[in-house]
mmCIF file of N, CA and C in Angstrom:
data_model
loop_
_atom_site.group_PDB
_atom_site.id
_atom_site.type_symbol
_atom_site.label_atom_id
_atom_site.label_comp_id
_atom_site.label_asym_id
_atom_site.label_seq_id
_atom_site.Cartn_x
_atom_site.Cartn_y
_atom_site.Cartn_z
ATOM 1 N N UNK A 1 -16.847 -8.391 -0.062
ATOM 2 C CA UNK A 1 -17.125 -7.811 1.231
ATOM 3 C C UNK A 1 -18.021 -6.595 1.066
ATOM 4 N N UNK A 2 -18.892 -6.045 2.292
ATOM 5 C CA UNK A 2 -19.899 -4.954 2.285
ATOM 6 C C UNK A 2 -19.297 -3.961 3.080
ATOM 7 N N UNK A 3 -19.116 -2.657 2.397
ATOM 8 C CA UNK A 3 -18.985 -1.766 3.590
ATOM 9 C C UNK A 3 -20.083 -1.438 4.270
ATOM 10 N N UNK A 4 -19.923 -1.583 5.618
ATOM 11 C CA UNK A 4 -20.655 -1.088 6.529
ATOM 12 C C UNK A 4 -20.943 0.633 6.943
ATOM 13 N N UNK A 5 -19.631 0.834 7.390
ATOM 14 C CA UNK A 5 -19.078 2.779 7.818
ATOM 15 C C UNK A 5 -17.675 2.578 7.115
ATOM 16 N N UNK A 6 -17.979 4.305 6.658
ATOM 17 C CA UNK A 6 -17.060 5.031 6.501
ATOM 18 C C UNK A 6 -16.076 5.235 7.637
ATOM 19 N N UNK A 7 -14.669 5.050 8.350
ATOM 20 C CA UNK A 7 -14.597 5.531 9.579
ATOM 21 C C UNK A 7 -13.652 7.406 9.391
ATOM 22 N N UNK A 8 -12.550 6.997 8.400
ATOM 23 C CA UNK A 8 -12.488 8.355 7.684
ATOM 24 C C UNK A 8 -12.508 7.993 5.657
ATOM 25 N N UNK A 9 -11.871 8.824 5.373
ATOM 26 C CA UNK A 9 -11.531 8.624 3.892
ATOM 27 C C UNK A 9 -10.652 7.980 3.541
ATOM 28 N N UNK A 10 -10.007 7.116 4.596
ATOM 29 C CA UNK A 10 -8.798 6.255 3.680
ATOM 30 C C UNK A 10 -9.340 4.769 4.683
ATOM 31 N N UNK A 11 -10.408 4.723 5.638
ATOM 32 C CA UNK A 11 -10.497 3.640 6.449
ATOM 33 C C UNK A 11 -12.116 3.023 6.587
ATOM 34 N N UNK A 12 -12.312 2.134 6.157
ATOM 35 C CA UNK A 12 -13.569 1.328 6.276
ATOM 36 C C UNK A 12 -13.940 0.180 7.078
ATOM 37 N N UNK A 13 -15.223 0.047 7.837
ATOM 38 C CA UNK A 13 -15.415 -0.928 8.685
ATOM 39 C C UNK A 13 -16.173 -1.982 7.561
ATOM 40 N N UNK A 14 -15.841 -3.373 7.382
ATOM 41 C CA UNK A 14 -15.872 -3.875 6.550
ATOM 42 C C UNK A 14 -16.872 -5.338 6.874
ATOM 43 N N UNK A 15 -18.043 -5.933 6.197
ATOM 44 C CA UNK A 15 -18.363 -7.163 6.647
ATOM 45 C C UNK A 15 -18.706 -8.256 5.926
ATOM 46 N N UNK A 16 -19.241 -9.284 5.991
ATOM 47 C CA UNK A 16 -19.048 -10.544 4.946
ATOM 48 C C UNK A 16 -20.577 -10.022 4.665
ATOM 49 N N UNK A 17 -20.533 -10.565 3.312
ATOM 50 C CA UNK A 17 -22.300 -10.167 2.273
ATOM 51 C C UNK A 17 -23.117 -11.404 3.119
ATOM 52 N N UNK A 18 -22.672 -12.399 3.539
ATOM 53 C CA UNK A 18 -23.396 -13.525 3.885
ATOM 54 C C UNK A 18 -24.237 -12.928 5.502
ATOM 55 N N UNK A 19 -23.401 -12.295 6.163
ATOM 56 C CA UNK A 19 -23.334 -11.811 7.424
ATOM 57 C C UNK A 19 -23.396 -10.457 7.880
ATOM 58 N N UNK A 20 -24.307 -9.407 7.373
ATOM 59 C CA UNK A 20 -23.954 -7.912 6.971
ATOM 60 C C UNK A 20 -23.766 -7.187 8.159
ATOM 61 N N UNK A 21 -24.502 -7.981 9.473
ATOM 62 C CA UNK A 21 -24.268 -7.257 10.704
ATOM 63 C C UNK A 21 -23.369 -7.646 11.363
ATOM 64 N N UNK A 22 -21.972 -8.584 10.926
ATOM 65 C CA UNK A 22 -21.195 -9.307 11.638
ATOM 66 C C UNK A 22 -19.969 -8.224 11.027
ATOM 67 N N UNK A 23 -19.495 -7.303 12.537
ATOM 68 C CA UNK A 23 -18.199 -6.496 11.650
ATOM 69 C C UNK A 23 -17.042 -7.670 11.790
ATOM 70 N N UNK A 24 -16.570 -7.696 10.449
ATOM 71 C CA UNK A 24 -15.309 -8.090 9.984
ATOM 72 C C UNK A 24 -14.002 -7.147 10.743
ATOM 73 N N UNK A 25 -13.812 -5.860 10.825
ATOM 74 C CA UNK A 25 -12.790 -4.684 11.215
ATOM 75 C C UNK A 25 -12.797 -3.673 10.399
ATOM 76 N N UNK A 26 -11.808 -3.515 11.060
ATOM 77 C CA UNK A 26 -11.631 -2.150 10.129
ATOM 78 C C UNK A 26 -10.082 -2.273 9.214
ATOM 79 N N UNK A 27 -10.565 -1.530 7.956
ATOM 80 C CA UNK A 27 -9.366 -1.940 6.909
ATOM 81 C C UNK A 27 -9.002 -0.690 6.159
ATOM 82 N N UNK A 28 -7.998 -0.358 6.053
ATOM 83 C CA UNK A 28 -7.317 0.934 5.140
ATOM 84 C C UNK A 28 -8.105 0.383 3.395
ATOM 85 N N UNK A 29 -8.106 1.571 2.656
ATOM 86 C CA UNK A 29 -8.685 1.673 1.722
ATOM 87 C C UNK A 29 -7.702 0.620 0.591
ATOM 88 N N UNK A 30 -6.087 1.013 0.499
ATOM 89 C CA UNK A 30 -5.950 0.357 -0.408
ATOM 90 C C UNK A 30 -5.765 -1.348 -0.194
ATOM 91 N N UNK A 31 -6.207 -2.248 0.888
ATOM 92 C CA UNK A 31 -6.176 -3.272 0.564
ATOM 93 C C UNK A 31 -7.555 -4.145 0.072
ATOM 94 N N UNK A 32 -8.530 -2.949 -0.121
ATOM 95 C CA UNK A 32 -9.931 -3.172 -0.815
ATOM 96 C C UNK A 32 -9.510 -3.350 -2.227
ATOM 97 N N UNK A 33 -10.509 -4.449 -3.225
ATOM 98 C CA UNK A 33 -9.903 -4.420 -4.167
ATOM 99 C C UNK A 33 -11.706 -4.123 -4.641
ATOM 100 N N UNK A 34 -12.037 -3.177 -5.802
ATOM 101 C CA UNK A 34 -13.461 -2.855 -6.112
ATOM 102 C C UNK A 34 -13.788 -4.477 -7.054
ATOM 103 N N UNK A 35 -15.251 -4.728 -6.232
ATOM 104 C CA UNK A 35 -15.778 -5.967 -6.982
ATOM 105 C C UNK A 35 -16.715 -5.489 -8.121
ATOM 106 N N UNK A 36 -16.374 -6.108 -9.792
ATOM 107 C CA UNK A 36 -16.896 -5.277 -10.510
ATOM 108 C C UNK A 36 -17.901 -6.721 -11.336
ATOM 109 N N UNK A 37 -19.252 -6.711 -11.163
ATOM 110 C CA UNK A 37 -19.665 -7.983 -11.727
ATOM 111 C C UNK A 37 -21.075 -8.325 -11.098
ATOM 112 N N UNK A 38 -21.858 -9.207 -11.864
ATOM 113 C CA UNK A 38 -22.784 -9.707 -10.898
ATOM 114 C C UNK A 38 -22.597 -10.139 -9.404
ATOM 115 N N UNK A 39 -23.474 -9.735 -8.680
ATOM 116 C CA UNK A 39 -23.321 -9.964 -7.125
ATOM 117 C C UNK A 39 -23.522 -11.631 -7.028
ATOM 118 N N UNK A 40 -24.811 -11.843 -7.569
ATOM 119 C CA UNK A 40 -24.720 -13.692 -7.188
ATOM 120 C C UNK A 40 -23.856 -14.591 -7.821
ATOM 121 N N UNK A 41 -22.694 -14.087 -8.788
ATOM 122 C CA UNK A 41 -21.772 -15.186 -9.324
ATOM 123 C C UNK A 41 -20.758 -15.468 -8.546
ATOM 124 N N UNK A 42 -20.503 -14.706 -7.284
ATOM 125 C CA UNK A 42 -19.501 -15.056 -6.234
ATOM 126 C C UNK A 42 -19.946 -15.678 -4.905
ATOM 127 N N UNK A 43 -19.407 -17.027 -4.574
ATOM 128 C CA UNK A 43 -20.090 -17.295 -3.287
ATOM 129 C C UNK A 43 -18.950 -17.151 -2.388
ATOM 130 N N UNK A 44 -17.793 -17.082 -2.483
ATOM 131 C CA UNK A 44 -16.998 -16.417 -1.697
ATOM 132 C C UNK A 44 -16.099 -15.534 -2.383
ATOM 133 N N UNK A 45 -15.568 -14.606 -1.187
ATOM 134 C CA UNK A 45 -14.499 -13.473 -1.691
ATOM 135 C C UNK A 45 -13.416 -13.933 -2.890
ATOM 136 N N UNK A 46 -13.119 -13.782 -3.521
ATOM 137 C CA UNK A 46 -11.757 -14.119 -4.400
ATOM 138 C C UNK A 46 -10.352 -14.111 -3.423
ATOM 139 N N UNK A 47 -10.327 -13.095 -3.251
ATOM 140 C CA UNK A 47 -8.914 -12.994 -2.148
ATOM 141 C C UNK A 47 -9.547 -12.689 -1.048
ATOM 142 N N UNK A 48 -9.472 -13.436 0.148
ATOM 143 C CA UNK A 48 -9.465 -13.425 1.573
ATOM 144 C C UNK A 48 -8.593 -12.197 1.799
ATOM 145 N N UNK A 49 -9.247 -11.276 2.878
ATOM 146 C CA UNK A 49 -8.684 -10.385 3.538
ATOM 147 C C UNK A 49 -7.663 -11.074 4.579
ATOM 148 N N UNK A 50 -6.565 -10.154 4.252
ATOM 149 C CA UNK A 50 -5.311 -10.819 5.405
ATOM 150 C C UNK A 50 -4.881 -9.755 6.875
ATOM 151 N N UNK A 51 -4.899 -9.910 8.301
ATOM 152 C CA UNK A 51 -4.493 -8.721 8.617
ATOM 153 C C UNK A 51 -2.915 -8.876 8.706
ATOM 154 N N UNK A 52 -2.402 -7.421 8.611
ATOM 155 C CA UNK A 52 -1.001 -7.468 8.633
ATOM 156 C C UNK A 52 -0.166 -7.548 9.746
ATOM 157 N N UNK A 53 0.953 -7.853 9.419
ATOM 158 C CA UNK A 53 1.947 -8.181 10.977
ATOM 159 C C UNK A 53 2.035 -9.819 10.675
ATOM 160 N N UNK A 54 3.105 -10.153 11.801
ATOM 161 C CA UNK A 54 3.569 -11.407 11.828
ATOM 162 C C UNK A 54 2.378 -12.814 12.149
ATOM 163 N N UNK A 55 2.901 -13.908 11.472
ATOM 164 C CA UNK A 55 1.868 -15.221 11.977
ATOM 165 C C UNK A 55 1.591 -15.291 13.124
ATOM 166 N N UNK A 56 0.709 -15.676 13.651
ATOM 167 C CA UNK A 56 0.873 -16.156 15.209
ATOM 168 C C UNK A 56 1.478 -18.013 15.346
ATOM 169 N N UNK A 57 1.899 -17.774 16.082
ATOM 170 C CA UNK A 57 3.445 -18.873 16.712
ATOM 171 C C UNK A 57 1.828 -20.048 16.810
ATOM 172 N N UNK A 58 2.697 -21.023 16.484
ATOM 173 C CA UNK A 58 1.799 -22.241 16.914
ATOM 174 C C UNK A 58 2.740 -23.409 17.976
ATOM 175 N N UNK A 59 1.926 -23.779 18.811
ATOM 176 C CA UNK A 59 3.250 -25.107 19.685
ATOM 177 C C UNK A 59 3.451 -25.737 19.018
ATOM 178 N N UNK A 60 4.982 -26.308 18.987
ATOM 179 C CA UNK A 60 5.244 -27.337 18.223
ATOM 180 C C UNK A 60 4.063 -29.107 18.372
ATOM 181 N N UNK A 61 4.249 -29.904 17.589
ATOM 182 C CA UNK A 61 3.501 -31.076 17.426
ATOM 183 C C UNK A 61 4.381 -32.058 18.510
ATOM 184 N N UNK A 62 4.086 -32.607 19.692
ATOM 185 C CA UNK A 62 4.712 -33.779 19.959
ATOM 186 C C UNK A 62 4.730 -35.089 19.308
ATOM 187 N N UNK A 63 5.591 -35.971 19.128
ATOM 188 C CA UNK A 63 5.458 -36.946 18.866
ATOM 189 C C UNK A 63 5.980 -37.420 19.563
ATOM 190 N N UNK A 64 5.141 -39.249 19.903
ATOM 191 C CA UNK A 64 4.927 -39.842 20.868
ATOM 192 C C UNK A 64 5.649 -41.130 20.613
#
C-alpha cells in the first residue's frame, strides 16, 4: 500500500500502488506492516488490510 497523508502521527490515509488516487481510508499506524524489497516483485499486498469490528451478517441461503 502507498501512503497518501499523514492525518496525525499515529494515523495514515492509505491507497492501493495500482490506484494511487483511489483512497483506501484511513488506518492507525500499527496495523501497517513496512514493505522492505523490490517494488515490482509484489503484484499484490501480502496481507490484505482488514477493518476492525464485527462481520457483516449475510441472509441466510434458501433452499428450494
Amino acid at each position: 500500500y502507498r501512503i497518501l497523508i499523514q492525518i496525525s502521527p499515529t494515523s495514515y490515509e492509505i491507497a492501493d500502488p495500482k490506484r494511487p488516487t483511489e483512497n483506501l481510508g484511513k488506518y492507525h499506524a500499527p496495523t501497517l506492516k513496512p514493505f522492505i524489497g523490490p517494488m515490482d516483485s509484489l503484484e499484490v499486498p501480502i496481507v490484505p488490510i482488514h477493518r476492525r469490528g464485527c462481520p457483516r451478517k449475510h441472509k441466510p441461503v434458501q433452499n428450494q
